[in-house]
XYZ file of C-alpha atoms in Angstrom:
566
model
C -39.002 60.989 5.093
C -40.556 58.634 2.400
C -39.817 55.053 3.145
C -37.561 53.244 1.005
C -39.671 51.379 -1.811
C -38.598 47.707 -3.156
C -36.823 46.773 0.251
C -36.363 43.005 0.289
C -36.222 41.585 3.581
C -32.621 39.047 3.307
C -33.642 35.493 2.498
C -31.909 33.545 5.109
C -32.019 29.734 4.338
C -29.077 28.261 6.212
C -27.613 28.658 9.949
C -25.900 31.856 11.212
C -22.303 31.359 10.615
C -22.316 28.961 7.379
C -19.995 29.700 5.477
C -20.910 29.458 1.222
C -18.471 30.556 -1.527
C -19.818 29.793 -4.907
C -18.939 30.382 -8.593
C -16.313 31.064 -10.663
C -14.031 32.323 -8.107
C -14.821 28.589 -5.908
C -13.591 26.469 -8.961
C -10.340 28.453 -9.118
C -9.652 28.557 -5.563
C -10.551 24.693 -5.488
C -7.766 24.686 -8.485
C -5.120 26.451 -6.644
C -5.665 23.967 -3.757
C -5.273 21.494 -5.457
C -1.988 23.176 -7.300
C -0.724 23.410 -4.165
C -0.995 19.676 -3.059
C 0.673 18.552 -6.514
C 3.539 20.730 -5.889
C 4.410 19.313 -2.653
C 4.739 15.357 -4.462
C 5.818 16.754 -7.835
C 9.952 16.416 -6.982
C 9.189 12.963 -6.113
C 8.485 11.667 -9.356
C 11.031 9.588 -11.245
C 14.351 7.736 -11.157
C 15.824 10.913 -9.732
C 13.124 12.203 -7.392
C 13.876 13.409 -4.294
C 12.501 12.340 -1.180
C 10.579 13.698 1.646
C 10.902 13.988 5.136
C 7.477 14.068 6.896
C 7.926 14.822 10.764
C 4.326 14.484 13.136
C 3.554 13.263 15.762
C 3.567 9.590 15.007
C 7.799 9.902 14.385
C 9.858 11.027 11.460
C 9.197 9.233 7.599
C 11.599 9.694 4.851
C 9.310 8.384 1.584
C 9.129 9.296 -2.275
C 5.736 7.197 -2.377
C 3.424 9.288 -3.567
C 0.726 7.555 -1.683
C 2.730 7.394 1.887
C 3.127 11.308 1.802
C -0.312 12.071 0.624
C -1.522 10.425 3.327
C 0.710 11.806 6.227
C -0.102 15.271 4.775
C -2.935 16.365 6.873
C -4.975 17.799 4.467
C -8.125 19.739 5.556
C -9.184 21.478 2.078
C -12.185 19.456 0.965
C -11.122 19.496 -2.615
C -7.543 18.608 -3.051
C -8.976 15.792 -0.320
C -10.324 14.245 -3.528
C -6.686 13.744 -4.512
C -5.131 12.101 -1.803
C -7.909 9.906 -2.174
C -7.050 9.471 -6.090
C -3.241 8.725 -4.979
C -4.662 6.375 -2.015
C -6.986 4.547 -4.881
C -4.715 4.279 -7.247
C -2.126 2.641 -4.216
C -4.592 -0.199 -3.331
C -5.585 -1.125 -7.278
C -2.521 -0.996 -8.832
C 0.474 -0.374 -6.205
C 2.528 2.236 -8.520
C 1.893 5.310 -9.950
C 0.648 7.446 -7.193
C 2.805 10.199 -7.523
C 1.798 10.234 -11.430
C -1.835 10.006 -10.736
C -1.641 13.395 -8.803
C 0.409 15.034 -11.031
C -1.841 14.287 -13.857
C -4.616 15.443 -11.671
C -3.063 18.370 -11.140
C -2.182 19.404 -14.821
C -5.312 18.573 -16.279
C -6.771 21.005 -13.465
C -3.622 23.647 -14.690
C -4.797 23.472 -18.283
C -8.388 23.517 -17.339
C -7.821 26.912 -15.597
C -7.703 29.413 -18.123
C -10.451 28.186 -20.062
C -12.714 28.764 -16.673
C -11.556 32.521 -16.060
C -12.075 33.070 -19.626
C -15.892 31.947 -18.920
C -15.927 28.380 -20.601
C -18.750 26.371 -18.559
C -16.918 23.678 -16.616
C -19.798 21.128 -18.264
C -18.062 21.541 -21.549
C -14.708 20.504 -20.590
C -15.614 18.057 -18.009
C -17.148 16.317 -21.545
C -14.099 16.684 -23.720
C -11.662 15.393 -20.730
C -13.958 12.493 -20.265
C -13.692 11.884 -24.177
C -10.151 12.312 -24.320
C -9.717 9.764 -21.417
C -11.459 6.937 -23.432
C -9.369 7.495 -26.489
C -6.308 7.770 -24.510
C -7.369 4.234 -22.976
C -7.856 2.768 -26.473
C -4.803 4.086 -27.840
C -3.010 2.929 -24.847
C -4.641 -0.177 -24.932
C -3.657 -0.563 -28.934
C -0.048 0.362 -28.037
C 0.857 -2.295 -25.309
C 2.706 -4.941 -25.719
C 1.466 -8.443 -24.465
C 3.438 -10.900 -22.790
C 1.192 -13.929 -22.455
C 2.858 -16.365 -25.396
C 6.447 -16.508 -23.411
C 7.366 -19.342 -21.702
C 7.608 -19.125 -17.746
C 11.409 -18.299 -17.474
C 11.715 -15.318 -19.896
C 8.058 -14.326 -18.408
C 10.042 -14.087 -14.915
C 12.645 -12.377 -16.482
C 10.640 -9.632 -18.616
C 8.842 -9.870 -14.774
C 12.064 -8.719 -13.345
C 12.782 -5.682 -15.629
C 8.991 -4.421 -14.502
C 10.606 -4.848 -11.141
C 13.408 -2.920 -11.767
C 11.790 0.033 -13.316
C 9.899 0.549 -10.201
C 12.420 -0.001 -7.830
C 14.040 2.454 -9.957
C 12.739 5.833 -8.634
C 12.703 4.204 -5.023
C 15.642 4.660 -1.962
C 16.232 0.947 -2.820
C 17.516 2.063 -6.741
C 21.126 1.113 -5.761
C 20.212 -2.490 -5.438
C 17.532 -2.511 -7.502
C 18.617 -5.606 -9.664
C 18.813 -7.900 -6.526
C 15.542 -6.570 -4.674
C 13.450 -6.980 -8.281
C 14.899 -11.124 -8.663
C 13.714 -11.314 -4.868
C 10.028 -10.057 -5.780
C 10.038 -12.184 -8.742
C 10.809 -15.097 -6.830
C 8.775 -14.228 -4.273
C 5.418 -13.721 -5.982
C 6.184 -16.413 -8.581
C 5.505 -19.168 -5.452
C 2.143 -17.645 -4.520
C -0.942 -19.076 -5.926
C -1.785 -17.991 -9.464
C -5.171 -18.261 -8.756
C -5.469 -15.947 -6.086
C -1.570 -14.194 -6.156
C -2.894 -13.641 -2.527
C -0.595 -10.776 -1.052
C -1.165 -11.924 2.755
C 1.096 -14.513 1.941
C 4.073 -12.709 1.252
C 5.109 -11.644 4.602
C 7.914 -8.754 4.745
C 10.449 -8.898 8.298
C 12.504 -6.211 9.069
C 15.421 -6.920 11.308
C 17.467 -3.478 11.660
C 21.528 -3.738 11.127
C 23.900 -5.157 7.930
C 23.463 -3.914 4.963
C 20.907 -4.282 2.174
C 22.659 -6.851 0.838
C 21.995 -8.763 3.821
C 18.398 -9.665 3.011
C 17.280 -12.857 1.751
C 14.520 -14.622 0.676
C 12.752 -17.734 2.299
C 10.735 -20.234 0.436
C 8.010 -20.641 3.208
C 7.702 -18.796 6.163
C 10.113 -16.924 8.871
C 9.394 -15.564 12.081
C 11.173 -14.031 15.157
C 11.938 -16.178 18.003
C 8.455 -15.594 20.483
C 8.742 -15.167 24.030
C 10.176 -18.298 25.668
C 11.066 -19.651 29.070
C 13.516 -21.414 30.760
C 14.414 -24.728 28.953
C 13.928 -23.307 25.673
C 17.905 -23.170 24.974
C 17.741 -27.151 25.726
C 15.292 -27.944 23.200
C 16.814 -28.821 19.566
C 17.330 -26.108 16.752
C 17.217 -27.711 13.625
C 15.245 -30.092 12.276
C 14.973 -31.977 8.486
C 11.692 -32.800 7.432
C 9.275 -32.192 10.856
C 6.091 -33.092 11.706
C 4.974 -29.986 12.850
C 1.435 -29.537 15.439
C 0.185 -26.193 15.593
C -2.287 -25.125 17.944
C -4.990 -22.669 19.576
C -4.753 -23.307 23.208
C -2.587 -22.783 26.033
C -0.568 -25.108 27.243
C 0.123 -23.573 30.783
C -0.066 -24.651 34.476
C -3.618 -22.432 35.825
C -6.843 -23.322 37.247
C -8.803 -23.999 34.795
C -11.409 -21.339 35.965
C -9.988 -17.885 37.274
C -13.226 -17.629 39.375
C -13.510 -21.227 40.636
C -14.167 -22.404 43.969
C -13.421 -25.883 45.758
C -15.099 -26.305 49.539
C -13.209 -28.935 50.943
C -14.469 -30.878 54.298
C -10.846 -32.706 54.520
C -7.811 -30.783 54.441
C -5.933 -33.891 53.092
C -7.974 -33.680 49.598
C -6.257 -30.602 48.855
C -2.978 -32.721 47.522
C -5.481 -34.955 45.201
C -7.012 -31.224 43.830
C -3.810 -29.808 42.972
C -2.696 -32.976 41.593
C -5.608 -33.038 39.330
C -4.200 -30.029 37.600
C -1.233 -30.977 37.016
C -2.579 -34.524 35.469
C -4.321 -31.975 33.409
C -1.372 -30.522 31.930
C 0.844 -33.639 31.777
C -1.774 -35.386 30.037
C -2.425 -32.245 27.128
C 1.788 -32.438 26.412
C 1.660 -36.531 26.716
C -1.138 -36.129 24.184
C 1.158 -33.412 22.127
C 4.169 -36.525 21.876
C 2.159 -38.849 21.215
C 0.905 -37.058 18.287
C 4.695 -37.783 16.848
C 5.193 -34.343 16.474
C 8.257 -32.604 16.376
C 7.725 -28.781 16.515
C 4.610 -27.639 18.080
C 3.269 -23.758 17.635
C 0.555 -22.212 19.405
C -1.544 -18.646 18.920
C -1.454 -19.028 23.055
C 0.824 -19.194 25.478
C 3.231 -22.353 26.168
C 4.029 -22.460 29.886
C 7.586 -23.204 31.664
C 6.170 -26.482 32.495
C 5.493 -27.144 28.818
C 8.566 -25.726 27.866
C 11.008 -28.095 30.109
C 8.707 -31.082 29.459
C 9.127 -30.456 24.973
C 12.923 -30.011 25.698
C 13.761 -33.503 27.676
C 11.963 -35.018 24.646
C 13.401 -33.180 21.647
C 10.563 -30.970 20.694
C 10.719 -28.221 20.146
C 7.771 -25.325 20.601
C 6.794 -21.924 20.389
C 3.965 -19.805 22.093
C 2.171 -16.894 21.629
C 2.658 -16.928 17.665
C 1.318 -13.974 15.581
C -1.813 -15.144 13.724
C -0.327 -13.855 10.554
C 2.388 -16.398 10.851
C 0.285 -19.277 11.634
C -1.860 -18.533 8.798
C 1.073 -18.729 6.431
C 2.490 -21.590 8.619
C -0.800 -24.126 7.937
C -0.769 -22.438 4.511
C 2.893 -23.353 3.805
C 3.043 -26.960 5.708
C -0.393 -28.022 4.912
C -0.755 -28.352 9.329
C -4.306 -27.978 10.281
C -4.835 -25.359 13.597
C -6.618 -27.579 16.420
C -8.224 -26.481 19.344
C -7.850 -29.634 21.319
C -5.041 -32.049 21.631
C -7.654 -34.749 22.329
C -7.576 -37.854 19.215
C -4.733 -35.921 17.332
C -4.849 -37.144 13.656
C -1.468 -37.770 11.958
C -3.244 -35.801 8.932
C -3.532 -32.318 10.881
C 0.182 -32.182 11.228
C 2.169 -30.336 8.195
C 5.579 -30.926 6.908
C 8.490 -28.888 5.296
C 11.860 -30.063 4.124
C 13.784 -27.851 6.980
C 13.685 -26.065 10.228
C 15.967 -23.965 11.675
C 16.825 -21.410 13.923
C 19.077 -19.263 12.593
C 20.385 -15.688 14.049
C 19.677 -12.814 11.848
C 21.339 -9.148 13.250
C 20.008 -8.811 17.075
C 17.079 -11.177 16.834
C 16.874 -15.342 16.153
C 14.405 -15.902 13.546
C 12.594 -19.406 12.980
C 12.933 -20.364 9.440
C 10.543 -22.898 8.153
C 12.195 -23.687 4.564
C 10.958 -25.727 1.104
C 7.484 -26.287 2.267
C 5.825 -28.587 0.144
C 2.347 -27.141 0.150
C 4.549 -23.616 -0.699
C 2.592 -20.783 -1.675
C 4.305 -18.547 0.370
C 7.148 -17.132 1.178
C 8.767 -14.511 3.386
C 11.252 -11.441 2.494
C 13.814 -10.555 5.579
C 15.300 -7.162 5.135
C 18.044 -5.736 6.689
C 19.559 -2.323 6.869
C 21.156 0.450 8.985
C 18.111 2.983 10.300
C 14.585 2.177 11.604
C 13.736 4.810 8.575
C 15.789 3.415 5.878
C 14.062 -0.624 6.174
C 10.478 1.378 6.406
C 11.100 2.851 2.770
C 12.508 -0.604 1.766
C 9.406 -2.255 3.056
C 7.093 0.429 1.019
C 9.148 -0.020 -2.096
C 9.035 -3.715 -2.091
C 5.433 -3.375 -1.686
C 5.309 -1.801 -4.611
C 7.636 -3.919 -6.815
C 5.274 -6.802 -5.324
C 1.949 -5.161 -6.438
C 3.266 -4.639 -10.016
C 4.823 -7.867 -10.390
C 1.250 -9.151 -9.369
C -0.342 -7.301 -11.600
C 1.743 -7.798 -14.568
C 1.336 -11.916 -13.617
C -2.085 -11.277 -13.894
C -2.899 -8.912 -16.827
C 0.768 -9.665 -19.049
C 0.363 -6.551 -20.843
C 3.591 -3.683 -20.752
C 3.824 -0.075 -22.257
C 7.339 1.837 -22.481
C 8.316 3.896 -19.632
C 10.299 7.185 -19.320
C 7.021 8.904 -20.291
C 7.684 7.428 -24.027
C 3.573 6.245 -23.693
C 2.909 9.623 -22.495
C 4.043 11.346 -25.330
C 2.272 8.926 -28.060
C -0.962 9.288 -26.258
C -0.439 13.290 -26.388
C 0.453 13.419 -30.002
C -2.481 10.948 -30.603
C -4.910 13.149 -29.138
C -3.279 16.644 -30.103
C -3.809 14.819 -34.323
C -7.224 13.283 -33.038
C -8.541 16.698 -31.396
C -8.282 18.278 -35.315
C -11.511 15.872 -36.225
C -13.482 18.473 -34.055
C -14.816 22.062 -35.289
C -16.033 23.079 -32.412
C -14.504 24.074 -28.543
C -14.016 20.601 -27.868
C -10.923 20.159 -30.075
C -9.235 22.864 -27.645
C -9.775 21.338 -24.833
C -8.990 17.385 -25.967
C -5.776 19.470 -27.246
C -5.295 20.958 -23.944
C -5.726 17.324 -22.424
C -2.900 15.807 -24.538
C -0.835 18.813 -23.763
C -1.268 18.265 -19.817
C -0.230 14.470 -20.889
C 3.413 15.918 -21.407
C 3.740 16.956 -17.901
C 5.280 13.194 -16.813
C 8.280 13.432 -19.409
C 8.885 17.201 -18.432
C 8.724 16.415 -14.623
C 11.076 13.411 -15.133
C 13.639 15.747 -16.859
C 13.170 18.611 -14.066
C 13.581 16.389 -11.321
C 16.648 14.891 -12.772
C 18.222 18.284 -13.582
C 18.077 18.503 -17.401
C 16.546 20.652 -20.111
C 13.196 19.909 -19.807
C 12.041 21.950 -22.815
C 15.119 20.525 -25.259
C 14.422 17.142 -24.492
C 10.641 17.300 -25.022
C 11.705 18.988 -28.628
C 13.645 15.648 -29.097
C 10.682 13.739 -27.832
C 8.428 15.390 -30.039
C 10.287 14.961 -33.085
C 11.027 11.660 -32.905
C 7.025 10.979 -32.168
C 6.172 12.401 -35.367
C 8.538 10.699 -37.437
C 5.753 9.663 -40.394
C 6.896 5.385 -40.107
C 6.408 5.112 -35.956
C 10.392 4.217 -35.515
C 9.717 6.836 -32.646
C 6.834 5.719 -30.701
C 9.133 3.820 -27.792
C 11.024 6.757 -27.253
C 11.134 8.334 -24.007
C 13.282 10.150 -21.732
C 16.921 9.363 -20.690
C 17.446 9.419 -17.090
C 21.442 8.650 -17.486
C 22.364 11.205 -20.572
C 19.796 13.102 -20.469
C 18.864 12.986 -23.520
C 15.919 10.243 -25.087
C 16.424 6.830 -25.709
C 14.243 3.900 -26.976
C 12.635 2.496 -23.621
C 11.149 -0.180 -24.883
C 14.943 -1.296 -25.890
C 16.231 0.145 -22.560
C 13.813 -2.118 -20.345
C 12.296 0.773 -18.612
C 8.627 -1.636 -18.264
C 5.635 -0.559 -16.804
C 2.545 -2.714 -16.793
C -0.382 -1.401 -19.059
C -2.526 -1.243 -15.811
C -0.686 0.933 -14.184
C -1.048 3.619 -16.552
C -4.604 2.988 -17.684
C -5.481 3.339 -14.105
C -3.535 6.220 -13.829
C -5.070 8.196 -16.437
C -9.013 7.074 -15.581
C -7.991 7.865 -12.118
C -6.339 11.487 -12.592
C -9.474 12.544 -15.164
C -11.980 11.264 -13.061
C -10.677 13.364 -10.325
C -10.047 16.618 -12.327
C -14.008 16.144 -13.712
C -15.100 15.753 -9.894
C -13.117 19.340 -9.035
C -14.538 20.951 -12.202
C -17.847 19.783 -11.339
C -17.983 21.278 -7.860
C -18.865 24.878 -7.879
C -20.135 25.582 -4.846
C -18.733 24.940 -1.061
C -21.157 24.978 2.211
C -19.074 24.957 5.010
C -21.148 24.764 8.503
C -18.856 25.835 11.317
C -20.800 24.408 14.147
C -20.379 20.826 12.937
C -16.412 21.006 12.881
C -16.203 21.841 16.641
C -14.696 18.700 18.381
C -17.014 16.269 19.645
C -16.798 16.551 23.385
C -18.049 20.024 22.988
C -20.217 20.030 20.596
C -23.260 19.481 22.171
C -23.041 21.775 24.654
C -21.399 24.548 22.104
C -24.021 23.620 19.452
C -26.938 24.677 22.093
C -24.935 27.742 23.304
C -24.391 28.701 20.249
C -28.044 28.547 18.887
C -29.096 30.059 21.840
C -26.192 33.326 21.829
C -26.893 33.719 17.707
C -25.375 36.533 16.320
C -26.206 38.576 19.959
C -24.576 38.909 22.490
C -25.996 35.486 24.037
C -26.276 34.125 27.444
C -23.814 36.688 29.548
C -21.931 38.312 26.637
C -20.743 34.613 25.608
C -21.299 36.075 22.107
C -22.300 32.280 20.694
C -19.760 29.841 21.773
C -21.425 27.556 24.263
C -19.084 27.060 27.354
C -17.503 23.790 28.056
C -18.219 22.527 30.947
């Protein structure tokens, strides 16, 4: 038998068992991952968006925040990764718009797709979309409407109705008017400087209704652990001195490890006595300081307790550094580690302290702080669930109203901007002769997905209503540009008119964001996965060894490959 000419021995250039997929077939599988991830947040979008439920192992979460469910997802597929990290990006810039960002992702990716089976090089359109994106910035950009000339109380207002739209879409929607006036008022105290998000701080006491919430102008806290004598020492006080500190104010030796050798039993008494002079002189030292509230990151003994109590002080140990920060930030106290030459300068002031009782817990309420640039929203509310998606929405009514302090620029909602970008580009694509104009085309189309979502998650005619949209977009003298989709009627309506605000930012972010990570899944067409390196840690040494050792053979005693734990 002749031996087979031309037989190439197979080239093998990475380990036994990696797994490599490359091509054509990679970028649309990487598509229809990604498909699938967009579908799952897609109902959430919009005024009337449902909501997931998201049950693992750390408890149950209802949410419609994009962001929140893209993270709990656990998603292992190393493309559509890239867009929980778009959502998670576009969370900690701008605070809204995470479920848009994905969706836009997504559609780009959608319209991208037949243009790839059809054999367009993925270079080509990842250079159109990238074009597209810049004019759609510009136009964007050209089309927003600045706030900066108003005066501070209709900025607060015009504040307020970016608020609202937000809250809109959220669990919160019922009561969105009084949540957005509580953000407004809320970030309108911070520093506008800095507009420093540590110091809002966000308590959530569960029972009463949402209603029951309120705002205070400085800082709130529940009531720390206390001891006997606490219920003796005085509740209220107007205009305090108040001492905050870092050490503990407790009866111990002052060395765990320490050791005394006495010759006479009768110097014992004078030993223990010293530590109690130790003690009584620290709290002697804390009256003397004339103050009349005293907080402390450490603990505040019994002793200490009784002792603040028979002279009207009142104290608190074991305060969360979070509060204390706001607490110096808000009073304009200084934190000491030593109660040794107190300076009447270290201690801060506000106009009020109580104790008040809010549901099950007692809160201390620190209230018109002169130094205030901070403040503190208490929420209420039936379920554990139900304040967590309060506490998520605020956060992002707070980020917006931040952002829109910061950059005063707003575009009309309702997907009104989202339709004047796409008719923009769809006009500006015609400049081109060549493949690019169908693919900046097929970019303005995928632009149309946020009004059409909006109109499917709220139960209308999606495909009527964009007809409307359309038409009134084209009309030749730009009456139509503000019109956008009616979440009431559902019909369109000028949003602009209607107050349905978003900040600029939020969708020039959006858009950068969602292109940048439909270019990054275009670019990627090919996927080396390496088994070996995903087995868990505690094994992996052991299995990597085996594993090299078994190769493809039957290994060490039949093991075929996989290393034994041991």
């Amino acid at each position: 038998m002749m031996p087979m000419m031309g037989m190439q021995p197979q080239i093998i250039l990475l380990k036994e068992g990696t797994d490599t997929s490359q091509g054509k077939p990679q970028l649309i599988s990487n598509i229809n991952a990604c498909m699938a991830v967009v579908d799952t947040v897609r109902t959430t979008l919009g005024p009337r968006g449902m909501d997931k439920l998201i049950h693992d192992n750390r408890g149950v979460t209802i949410s419609n925040d994009g962001a929140t469910i893209m993270k709990l997802l656990d998603i292992v597929h190393p493309a559509a990764k890239s867009l929980v990290d778009v959502s998670l990006a576009q969370d900690a810039e701008v605070g809204d718009g995470t479920t848009s960002v994905v969706i836009l992702a997504g559609e780009f990716l959608k319209e991208a797709k037949p243009f790839i089976e059809e054999g367009v090089h993925p270079r080509s359109l990842i250079k159109s979309f990238r074009q597209a994106s810049v004019l759609a910035v510009q136009q964007l950009r050209a089309l927003a409407i600045s706030l900066e000339d108003k005066h501070m109380e209709e900025k607060k207002d015009l504040l307020k109705k970016c608020a609202m739209t937000t809250l809109n879409s959220k669990l919160v929607s019922g009561e969105k008017e009084f949540f957005a006036q509580m953000v407004v008022d809320a970030v309108s105290v911070l520093d506008p400087s800095s507009l420093d998000l540590k110091m809002i701080g966000i308590k959530k006491v569960q029972g009463g209704g949402l209603r029951d919430s309120f705002l205070v102008d400085g800082v709130a806290f529940k009531k720390t652990f206390s001891y006997a004598g606490f219920e003796q020492q005085p509740k209220s006080f107007s205009q305090p001195k108040i001492l905050v500190l870092n050490i503990e104010l407790e009866l111990k030796a002052e060395k765990e490890n320490a050791e005394v050798r006495l010759d006479d039993p009768a110097k014992y008494q004078s030993i223990v006595d010293a530590e109690w002079n130790i003690i009584y002189d620290k709290l002697a030292k804390c009256v003397a300081s004339g103050a009349n509230i005293v907080l402390s990151r450490l603990a505040i003994g019994d002793l200490a307790t009784q002792y603040f109590a028979d002279r009207n002080i009142f104290c608190a140990g074991r305060v969360d550094s979070g509060d204390i920060e706001r607490v110096t930030k808000a009073t304009g106290a200084k934190v000491q580690t030593t109660v040794n030459n107190l300076d009447p300068r270290v201690l801060g002031t506000c106009e009020r302290f109580e104790e008040r009782q809010v549901g099950a817990e007692r809160y201390n309420l620190f209230m018109g702080c002169p130094e205030a640039r901070t403040a503190t929203l208490v929420l209420r509310g039936g379920s554990e669930q139900f304040i967590d998606e309060a506490d998520r929405s605020l956060h992002d009514a707070i980020m917006i109203v931040r952002r829109a302090l910061k950059h005063a620029q707003i575009v009309p909602g309702g997907g009104a901007i989202e339709m004047g970008l796409s008719k923009y580009l769809s006009e500006y694509s015609l400049q081109f002769s060549n493949k690019s104009q169908l693919f900046i085309k097929a970019y303005a189309k995928a632009l149309e997905v946020i009004p059409r979502q909006l109109c499917n998650n709220a139960g209308f005619d999606a495909t009527d209503v964009l007809n409307q949209l359309r038409q009134k977009h084209a009309l030749a003298d730009g009456s139509g540009k503000n019109f956008g989709m009616d979440v009431n009627t559902g019909g369109v309506c000028d949003t602009y008119e209607a107050f349905v605000w978003e900040p600029a930012l939020v969708k020039i972010n959006a858009i950068q964001a969602a292109t940048e990570a439909a270019c990054l899944i275009l670019s990627v067409d090919e996927t080396v996965r390496n088994p070996k390196s995903e087995v868990p840690d505690a094994a992996s040494g052991a299995a990597a060894q085996a594993a090299m050792a078994g190769g493809r053979g039957r290994g060490r005693g039949g093991m075929r490959g996989r290393g034994m734990r041991r």
